[in-house]
Coordinates of C-alpha atoms and ligand atoms in Angstrom, one line a residue:
M48 CA 0.0 -0.3 -0.4
T49 CA 1.3 3.4 -0.7
I50 CA -0.1 7.0 0.0
Y51 CA -0.1 9.7 -2.2
A52 CA 0.2 13.3 -0.8
A53 CA -0.9 15.0 -3.2
T54 CA -3.7 17.8 -4.1
V55 CA -6.1 15.8 -5.3
V56 CA -8.4 17.5 -7.4
D57 CA -11.4 15.6 -9.6
T58 CA -14.7 15.8 -11.1
P59 CA -16.9 13.0 -9.0
G60 CA -20.2 15.8 -9.9
D61 CA -21.4 16.8 -13.3
P62 CA -20.9 20.2 -14.6
F63 CA -23.3 19.8 -17.2
A64 CA -25.2 19.3 -14.7
G65 CA -26.0 22.2 -12.1
D66 CA -23.9 23.9 -10.0
P67 CA -20.5 23.3 -12.1
A68 CA -18.0 24.8 -8.4
A69 CA -20.8 21.6 -7.0
A70 CA -18.9 19.2 -9.4
L71 CA -15.3 19.5 -7.4
A72 CA -13.6 18.1 -5.5
E73 CA -10.1 18.3 -3.3
D74 CA -8.7 16.3 -1.0
G75 CA -5.0 16.1 0.3
A76 CA -4.0 12.2 0.0
L77 CA -4.5 8.9 -1.5
L78 CA -4.7 5.6 -0.1
V79 CA -3.9 2.8 -3.2
R80 CA -3.2 -0.8 -2.9
D81 CA -3.6 -3.1 -5.4
G82 CA -3.7 -1.0 -8.5
V83 CA -7.4 0.3 -6.0
I84 CA -7.9 3.7 -4.1
R85 CA -9.1 2.7 -1.0
A86 CA -9.1 5.8 1.2
R87 CA -9.1 9.4 0.5
G88 CA -8.5 12.3 3.0
S89 CA -6.7 14.7 4.3
L90 CA -3.1 13.3 4.7
A91 CA -2.7 13.6 8.3
A92 CA -5.9 11.7 9.2
L93 CA -4.3 9.3 6.5
R94 CA -1.4 8.4 8.0
A95 CA -3.5 8.1 11.3
A96 CA -5.3 5.8 10.3
H97 CA -2.3 3.8 8.5
P98 CA 0.3 4.4 9.7
D99 CA 2.5 2.2 8.7
E100 CA 2.2 2.6 5.3
A101 CA 4.6 4.3 3.4
V102 CA 4.3 8.1 1.6
T103 CA 5.1 9.1 -1.4
R104 CA 4.7 12.9 -1.5
L105 CA 3.5 14.3 -4.9
D106 CA 4.3 17.9 -3.8
G107 CA 3.8 21.0 -6.2
G108 CA 0.6 21.2 -9.1
L109 CA -2.3 19.2 -9.2
L110 CA -3.0 15.7 -9.5
V111 CA -6.1 15.0 -11.8
P112 CA -7.4 11.2 -13.5
G113 CA -6.0 9.7 -16.1
F114 CA -7.3 12.1 -19.4
V115 CA -9.8 10.1 -21.6
D116 CA -9.6 10.4 -25.4
T117 CA -12.4 9.0 -27.0
H118 CA -11.2 10.1 -30.7
V119 CA -8.0 8.8 -31.7
H120 CA -6.5 7.4 -34.8
F121 CA -3.6 5.0 -33.9
P122 CA -2.2 4.4 -37.5
Q123 CA -2.5 8.4 -37.6
I124 CA 0.7 9.1 -35.1
R125 CA 2.7 9.9 -37.6
A126 CA 0.8 12.1 -39.9
I127 CA 0.2 15.3 -37.5
G128 CA -0.2 18.5 -39.1
G129 CA -1.1 17.9 -42.2
M130 CA -2.6 21.9 -43.3
G131 CA -4.8 23.9 -45.3
L132 CA -7.3 21.1 -46.4
P133 CA -11.2 20.5 -45.8
L134 CA -11.6 17.1 -44.3
L135 CA -12.0 14.1 -47.6
D136 CA -9.3 16.6 -49.5
W137 CA -6.8 16.1 -46.0
L138 CA -8.2 11.8 -45.7
E139 CA -6.9 11.1 -49.3
R140 CA -3.2 13.8 -49.2
Y141 CA -2.4 12.5 -45.5
A142 CA -4.0 10.2 -43.4
L143 CA -5.1 7.2 -46.4
P144 CA -1.8 6.9 -47.5
E145 CA 0.0 6.6 -44.6
E146 CA -3.0 3.9 -42.8
S147 CA -1.9 1.8 -45.7
K148 CA 1.6 1.3 -44.3
L149 CA 0.2 -0.8 -42.1
A150 CA -0.6 -2.9 -44.3
D151 CA 3.2 -4.3 -43.3
Q152 CA 2.5 -6.0 -40.2
A153 CA 6.3 -5.1 -38.5
Y154 CA 5.4 -0.8 -39.4
A155 CA 2.6 -1.7 -37.9
R156 CA 3.9 -2.6 -34.7
A157 CA 6.4 0.9 -34.0
V158 CA 3.1 2.8 -35.0
A159 CA 1.2 1.0 -32.4
A160 CA 4.4 1.5 -29.8
E161 CA 4.8 5.1 -30.7
F162 CA 0.9 5.8 -30.9
L163 CA 0.4 4.4 -27.1
D164 CA 3.8 5.7 -26.1
G165 CA 2.6 9.1 -27.5
L166 CA -0.8 8.4 -25.1
V167 CA 0.8 7.7 -22.0
A168 CA 3.0 10.7 -22.2
S169 CA -0.1 13.0 -22.4
G170 CA -1.6 11.6 -19.2
T171 CA -4.3 9.6 -21.5
T172 CA -4.9 6.4 -19.3
S173 CA -7.9 5.5 -21.6
A174 CA -8.9 5.5 -24.6
L175 CA -11.1 4.4 -27.8
V176 CA -9.1 4.7 -30.7
F177 CA -10.3 4.1 -34.5
G178 CA -7.7 0.8 -35.4
S179 CA -6.0 0.1 -38.8
H180 CA -8.1 -0.9 -41.5
F181 CA -5.8 -4.6 -41.8
A182 CA -6.3 -7.6 -39.3
P183 CA -2.8 -7.9 -37.6
A184 CA -1.6 -4.5 -37.2
M185 CA -5.0 -4.6 -34.5
D186 CA -3.4 -7.5 -33.6
E187 CA -0.6 -5.4 -32.3
L188 CA -2.3 -2.7 -31.0
F189 CA -4.1 -4.8 -29.2
A190 CA -1.1 -6.6 -27.6
A191 CA 0.7 -3.2 -27.3
A192 CA -1.4 -2.1 -25.6
G193 CA -1.9 -5.2 -22.9
Q194 CA 1.3 -4.7 -22.3
R195 CA 1.1 -1.1 -21.1
G196 CA -2.3 -1.6 -18.8
L197 CA -3.7 0.4 -20.6
N198 CA -7.2 0.8 -21.4
I199 CA -7.7 0.5 -24.5
T200 CA -11.5 0.3 -26.3
S201 CA -10.6 -0.5 -30.2
G202 CA -11.4 -1.9 -33.2
L203 CA -10.4 -2.8 -36.9
V204 CA -12.1 0.0 -39.6
L205 CA -14.5 -1.5 -42.3
S206 CA -15.0 0.1 -45.5
D207 CA -15.8 -1.4 -48.7
R208 CA -16.4 1.6 -51.5
E209 CA -15.4 5.3 -51.6
L210 CA -11.6 5.1 -50.2
R211 CA -8.6 3.8 -52.3
P212 CA -8.7 0.1 -53.0
D213 CA -5.7 -0.5 -50.8
L214 CA -7.9 0.1 -47.4
L215 CA -11.2 -1.8 -49.0
S216 CA -12.7 -5.4 -47.5
S217 CA -15.4 -7.6 -48.5
P218 CA -18.4 -7.8 -46.6
E219 CA -17.9 -11.4 -45.7
T220 CA -14.0 -10.5 -44.5
A221 CA -14.8 -7.9 -42.3
L222 CA -17.1 -10.3 -40.6
A223 CA -14.8 -13.1 -40.4
D224 CA -11.7 -11.0 -39.3
S225 CA -13.6 -9.0 -37.1
A226 CA -14.6 -12.0 -35.5
D227 CA -11.5 -13.1 -34.6
L228 CA -10.6 -10.5 -32.6
I229 CA -13.6 -10.5 -30.8
R230 CA -12.8 -13.3 -29.7
R231 CA -8.8 -13.1 -28.7
W232 CA -9.0 -10.1 -26.9
H233 CA -12.4 -8.4 -26.4
D234 CA -13.0 -8.6 -22.7
R235 CA -9.1 -9.5 -22.5
G236 CA -7.7 -7.2 -19.0
R237 CA -8.5 -3.7 -19.7
L238 CA -8.9 -4.0 -23.1
R239 CA -12.8 -4.4 -24.9
Y240 CA -13.5 -4.4 -29.0
A241 CA -15.2 -1.6 -31.0
V242 CA -17.1 -2.1 -34.1
T243 CA -15.8 0.2 -36.1
P244 CA -17.3 1.0 -40.1
R245 CA -14.9 4.2 -40.4
F246 CA -18.3 6.0 -41.8
S247 CA -21.6 5.2 -43.6
L248 CA -20.0 7.8 -46.9
S249 CA -17.5 4.8 -47.1
T250 CA -19.7 1.6 -45.6
S251 CA -22.2 0.0 -47.8
D252 CA -25.6 -1.2 -46.0
D253 CA -24.2 -4.7 -46.4
M254 CA -21.3 -3.5 -44.5
L255 CA -23.3 -1.4 -42.0
D256 CA -25.7 -5.0 -41.6
V257 CA -22.3 -6.8 -40.7
C258 CA -21.3 -4.5 -37.9
A259 CA -24.7 -4.7 -36.3
Q260 CA -24.1 -8.3 -36.5
L261 CA -21.0 -8.0 -34.4
L262 CA -22.4 -6.2 -32.1
G263 CA -23.4 -7.4 -28.7
Q264 CA -21.7 -9.0 -25.4
G265 CA -20.5 -5.2 -24.4
I266 CA -18.8 -4.3 -28.0
W267 CA -18.9 -1.0 -28.2
F268 CA -20.2 0.8 -31.6
T269 CA -17.9 4.0 -33.0
S270 CA -18.0 6.0 -36.0
H271 CA -17.8 9.7 -37.6
L272 CA -20.7 11.6 -37.9
N273 CA -22.1 15.0 -39.4
E274 CA -18.1 15.9 -39.9
N275 CA -18.1 18.6 -42.5
L276 CA -20.8 19.6 -45.1
A277 CA -18.9 18.2 -47.9
E278 CA -19.3 14.8 -46.4
I279 CA -23.1 15.1 -45.4
A280 CA -24.0 16.2 -48.9
T281 CA -22.0 12.9 -50.2
V282 CA -23.9 10.8 -47.3
T283 CA -27.0 12.5 -48.7
R284 CA -26.3 11.0 -52.0
L285 CA -25.1 8.4 -51.1
F286 CA -28.0 6.7 -48.9
P287 CA -31.3 8.4 -51.0
G288 CA -33.4 6.6 -49.0
S289 CA -32.1 7.5 -45.5
Q290 CA -33.5 10.6 -43.0
D291 CA -30.7 12.1 -42.3
Y292 CA -26.5 10.8 -41.7
L293 CA -27.7 9.2 -38.6
D294 CA -30.5 7.6 -40.0
T295 CA -28.2 5.4 -41.6
Y296 CA -26.6 3.7 -39.0
C297 CA -29.7 4.3 -37.6
R298 CA -31.3 1.9 -39.4
H299 CA -29.6 -0.3 -39.4
G300 CA -29.5 -0.4 -34.9
L301 CA -26.3 0.9 -34.5
V302 CA -27.9 3.9 -32.8
T303 CA -26.8 2.7 -28.5
A304 CA -25.9 3.4 -25.3
R305 CA -22.2 1.6 -26.5
S306 CA -21.9 4.5 -29.5
V307 CA -20.1 7.2 -30.0
F308 CA -19.9 9.0 -32.7
A309 CA -17.7 11.1 -33.6
H310 CA -17.8 14.9 -34.4
N311 CA -21.7 15.6 -35.0
V312 CA -20.6 19.7 -36.1
H313 CA -23.4 20.0 -38.1
P314 CA -26.6 17.7 -36.6
G315 CA -29.9 18.1 -37.7
D316 CA -32.2 18.6 -34.6
A317 CA -34.2 15.2 -34.9
E318 CA -30.2 13.4 -35.2
L319 CA -29.7 15.3 -31.7
T320 CA -33.2 13.7 -30.6
L321 CA -32.1 10.5 -31.8
L322 CA -29.7 10.2 -29.9
A323 CA -30.4 11.3 -26.9
E324 CA -33.1 8.6 -26.9
H325 CA -30.6 6.3 -27.5
G326 CA -27.9 7.2 -24.6
A327 CA -25.1 7.6 -27.5
S328 CA -22.7 10.0 -26.9
V329 CA -20.5 11.9 -28.7
A330 CA -16.6 12.9 -28.9
H331 CA -16.2 16.6 -29.6
C332 CA -12.9 16.7 -32.0
P333 CA -11.8 20.8 -31.6
T334 CA -8.0 21.2 -32.8
S335 CA -9.1 18.9 -35.2
N336 CA -12.6 20.9 -36.4
S337 CA -10.5 23.5 -35.8
A338 CA -7.7 22.9 -38.5
L339 CA -9.5 20.8 -40.8
G340 CA -11.9 24.1 -41.2
S341 CA -14.8 21.4 -39.9
G342 CA -16.6 24.2 -38.0
L343 CA -18.3 24.8 -35.2
F344 CA -19.5 22.5 -32.3
P345 CA -22.7 23.2 -31.2
L346 CA -21.8 22.3 -27.4
R347 CA -25.9 24.2 -26.0
R348 CA -27.7 22.1 -28.5
H349 CA -26.9 18.9 -27.3
V350 CA -26.7 19.9 -23.6
E351 CA -30.2 21.2 -24.5
H352 CA -31.2 18.0 -26.0
G353 CA -29.3 15.9 -23.3
V354 CA -26.8 13.8 -25.8
H355 CA -23.6 13.1 -22.8
V356 CA -20.2 14.9 -25.1
A357 CA -16.9 13.9 -24.3
L358 CA -13.8 14.7 -25.6
G359 CA -12.1 13.8 -28.6
S360 CA -7.5 14.6 -29.6
D361 CA -9.0 12.6 -33.3
V362 CA -4.8 12.7 -33.6
G363 CA -3.9 12.9 -36.9
A364 CA -6.4 16.1 -37.8
G365 CA -6.1 16.8 -34.5
A366 CA -3.1 19.1 -33.3
G367 CA -1.4 16.3 -30.6
L368 CA -2.8 13.6 -28.2
F369 CA -3.0 16.1 -25.0
L370 CA -5.9 16.1 -23.3
P371 CA -6.1 19.4 -21.8
K372 CA -5.1 21.4 -25.5
E373 CA -8.1 19.8 -26.2
A374 CA -10.5 21.5 -23.8
L375 CA -8.3 24.4 -23.8
Q376 CA -9.6 24.2 -28.0
A377 CA -13.8 24.0 -26.6
Y378 CA -13.6 26.3 -24.6
F379 CA -12.1 29.3 -26.9
I380 CA -14.6 27.6 -29.3
Q381 CA -17.9 28.0 -27.4
Q382 CA -16.4 32.0 -27.0
L383 CA -16.5 32.1 -30.1
L384 CA -19.5 31.4 -31.3
G385 CA -20.8 34.1 -28.7
P386 CA -24.4 33.5 -27.8
A387 CA -25.0 30.8 -29.5
G388 CA -22.0 29.3 -27.4
L389 CA -22.0 27.1 -24.5
G390 CA -19.2 29.4 -21.6
L391 CA -17.5 26.2 -19.8
T392 CA -15.3 27.0 -16.6
P393 CA -12.0 24.5 -15.8
V394 CA -14.5 23.0 -13.9
H395 CA -16.0 21.6 -17.4
L396 CA -12.7 21.3 -19.0
L397 CA -11.1 19.3 -16.4
Y398 CA -15.1 16.9 -16.3
L399 CA -14.5 17.0 -20.0
A400 CA -10.9 15.7 -20.2
T401 CA -11.7 13.0 -17.6
R402 CA -14.8 12.2 -16.2
A403 CA -16.9 13.4 -19.7
G404 CA -14.7 10.1 -21.0
A405 CA -15.0 7.6 -18.7
R406 CA -19.0 8.0 -19.3
A407 CA -19.4 7.6 -22.6
L408 CA -16.8 4.2 -22.4
G409 CA -18.7 3.1 -20.0
L410 CA -16.0 3.0 -17.5
E411 CA -17.3 5.6 -14.4
D412 CA -17.1 2.7 -12.1
R413 CA -14.0 1.9 -12.6
V414 CA -11.4 5.7 -13.7
G415 CA -13.0 9.2 -14.6
D416 CA -12.8 10.1 -10.8
L417 CA -10.0 9.2 -8.1
A418 CA -13.5 8.1 -5.4
V419 CA -12.3 5.9 -3.5
G420 CA -13.1 2.4 -5.0
K421 CA -11.9 3.6 -8.7
D422 CA -9.0 2.2 -10.1
F423 CA -5.9 4.9 -9.2
D424 CA -5.1 5.9 -13.1
A425 CA -3.9 9.2 -13.3
V426 CA -1.1 12.5 -13.7
W427 CA 0.3 13.7 -12.1
L428 CA 1.1 17.9 -13.6
C429 CA 4.0 19.7 -12.2
P430 CA 5.6 22.7 -13.7
A431 CA 8.8 23.0 -13.7
E432 CA 10.0 25.6 -11.3
G433 CA 10.6 29.4 -12.7
S434 CA 7.8 28.0 -16.3
T435 CA 5.0 30.5 -16.7
L436 CA 2.9 27.5 -15.6
A437 CA 4.6 27.4 -12.3
V438 CA 5.0 30.7 -11.5
N439 CA 0.9 31.6 -12.4
L440 CA 0.5 28.0 -10.0
R441 CA 1.5 29.9 -7.0
H442 CA -0.7 33.0 -8.1
A443 CA -4.1 31.0 -8.3
R444 CA -6.6 32.3 -5.7
D445 CA -8.1 28.6 -5.9
T446 CA -8.4 25.1 -7.0
A447 CA -11.2 25.7 -10.2
D448 CA -8.3 28.8 -10.5
A449 CA -4.8 26.9 -10.3
L450 CA -7.2 24.3 -12.7
A451 CA -7.8 27.1 -15.5
R452 CA -3.7 28.4 -15.8
I453 CA -3.2 24.6 -16.2
F454 CA -5.7 24.5 -18.6
A455 CA -4.3 27.7 -20.3
L456 CA -1.2 26.8 -20.2
A457 CA -0.1 23.4 -19.7
T458 CA 1.9 21.3 -22.2
P459 CA 2.7 17.9 -21.6
A460 CA 6.0 19.1 -20.6
D461 CA 4.3 18.9 -17.7
V462 CA 3.2 15.4 -17.1
A463 CA 5.4 15.0 -13.9
G464 CA 4.3 11.3 -13.2
V465 CA 1.7 8.7 -14.7
W466 CA 0.1 6.1 -13.2
V467 CA -2.7 3.1 -14.9
R468 CA -3.9 0.8 -12.1
G469 CA -1.5 1.7 -9.4
L470 CA 1.9 1.2 -11.6
R471 CA 4.0 4.2 -12.3
V472 CA 4.5 4.7 -16.3
G473 CA 5.0 7.8 -17.4
A474 CA 8.8 9.1 -17.2
A475 CA 9.3 12.1 -14.1
A476 CA 9.4 16.1 -15.3
C477 CA 9.4 16.6 -11.9
P478 CA 11.9 15.2 -9.2
D479 CA 10.9 12.5 -7.4
P480 CA 9.6 12.7 -4.2
R481 CA 10.5 15.7 -3.9
Ligands
ZN1636 ZN1 -12.1 10.7 -36.7

């Protein structure tokens, strides 16, 4: 057992449901045994109750829950920074040529390691990962994620039209390969499977039927939705009988409480109503939406319709794996929307980067905050002495103000430690113990 003495900050409440300040919690220490948080309170109280336990001091900065990324493409880790193009042109120029390279299993192995190490270095301990079009590449991702103990939900990406030919498969092959991956990886440790059609633009009704056949037994579902106006127009042309983009999934039974749709920048009211009715979640990816010029995410309409929203980095269209950067960009976008925007507090930002993601992935009883009984998945954000963030933290008025300075200024260089089920996996930036 270990007692961690730190400024422990999390959001056990939901800041979108009431007073944001009431959603925030702070304590001075956690007692961790076998990777699980067993007690929480002041350092004095925990030491008095457990006088024989070692104390690890994490002085300075904040200890927050491990970040939860609900939309990120592992095959695109080497393709970040493609500027100047809208979605469909960006896919053709930057993303899909790189994704094709994962047909080479050794290449996929190297990419999977770079991707997962990047997640850890950014403090992300749980993620819904958009996979590869190639089954052997998925074996590499799952194996490497299992070795690192990360909470990874992912699956083979399915497409049978519109994309470059080497990324296509038949519905029959997709069904057989996916079923085999599910059998070998789903529910193995912290790994889970997500059925993953790239988007209905690149999947026929026959392929979406295959997706429906694969659901069940705790299997998740993820895809893209309403990202870009040209994409939506193409989907409308390809599915003349559908009411809207969401209906292309819904009529196959793919909109459920275990479904996460990325983007939804341009939803209709009927789509928002349907998402809420089925308890499906939306992964908001603000740096990607900005980089591709996809649009300004209508968060207020989602919240008013009762649609659950979490954050995704959407690497490689997004500008990196560090979730606080996405949270900051989400804040910027709501500011830019003016009266149509939903003003976000620092408490909202922490919630979006942690517990909202855990809830979207059905993991809220395991991770997302640092309550007693949860896995000890945590990030210690502690800036180097003399940095602008360190100066600002010293002058923060209270915890929420400290969070605001973190979201404004923190980078992966401020990730001083990362724990996955109690095991320290991140590199130390701050000396430890100090
Ligand atoms: Zn995406």
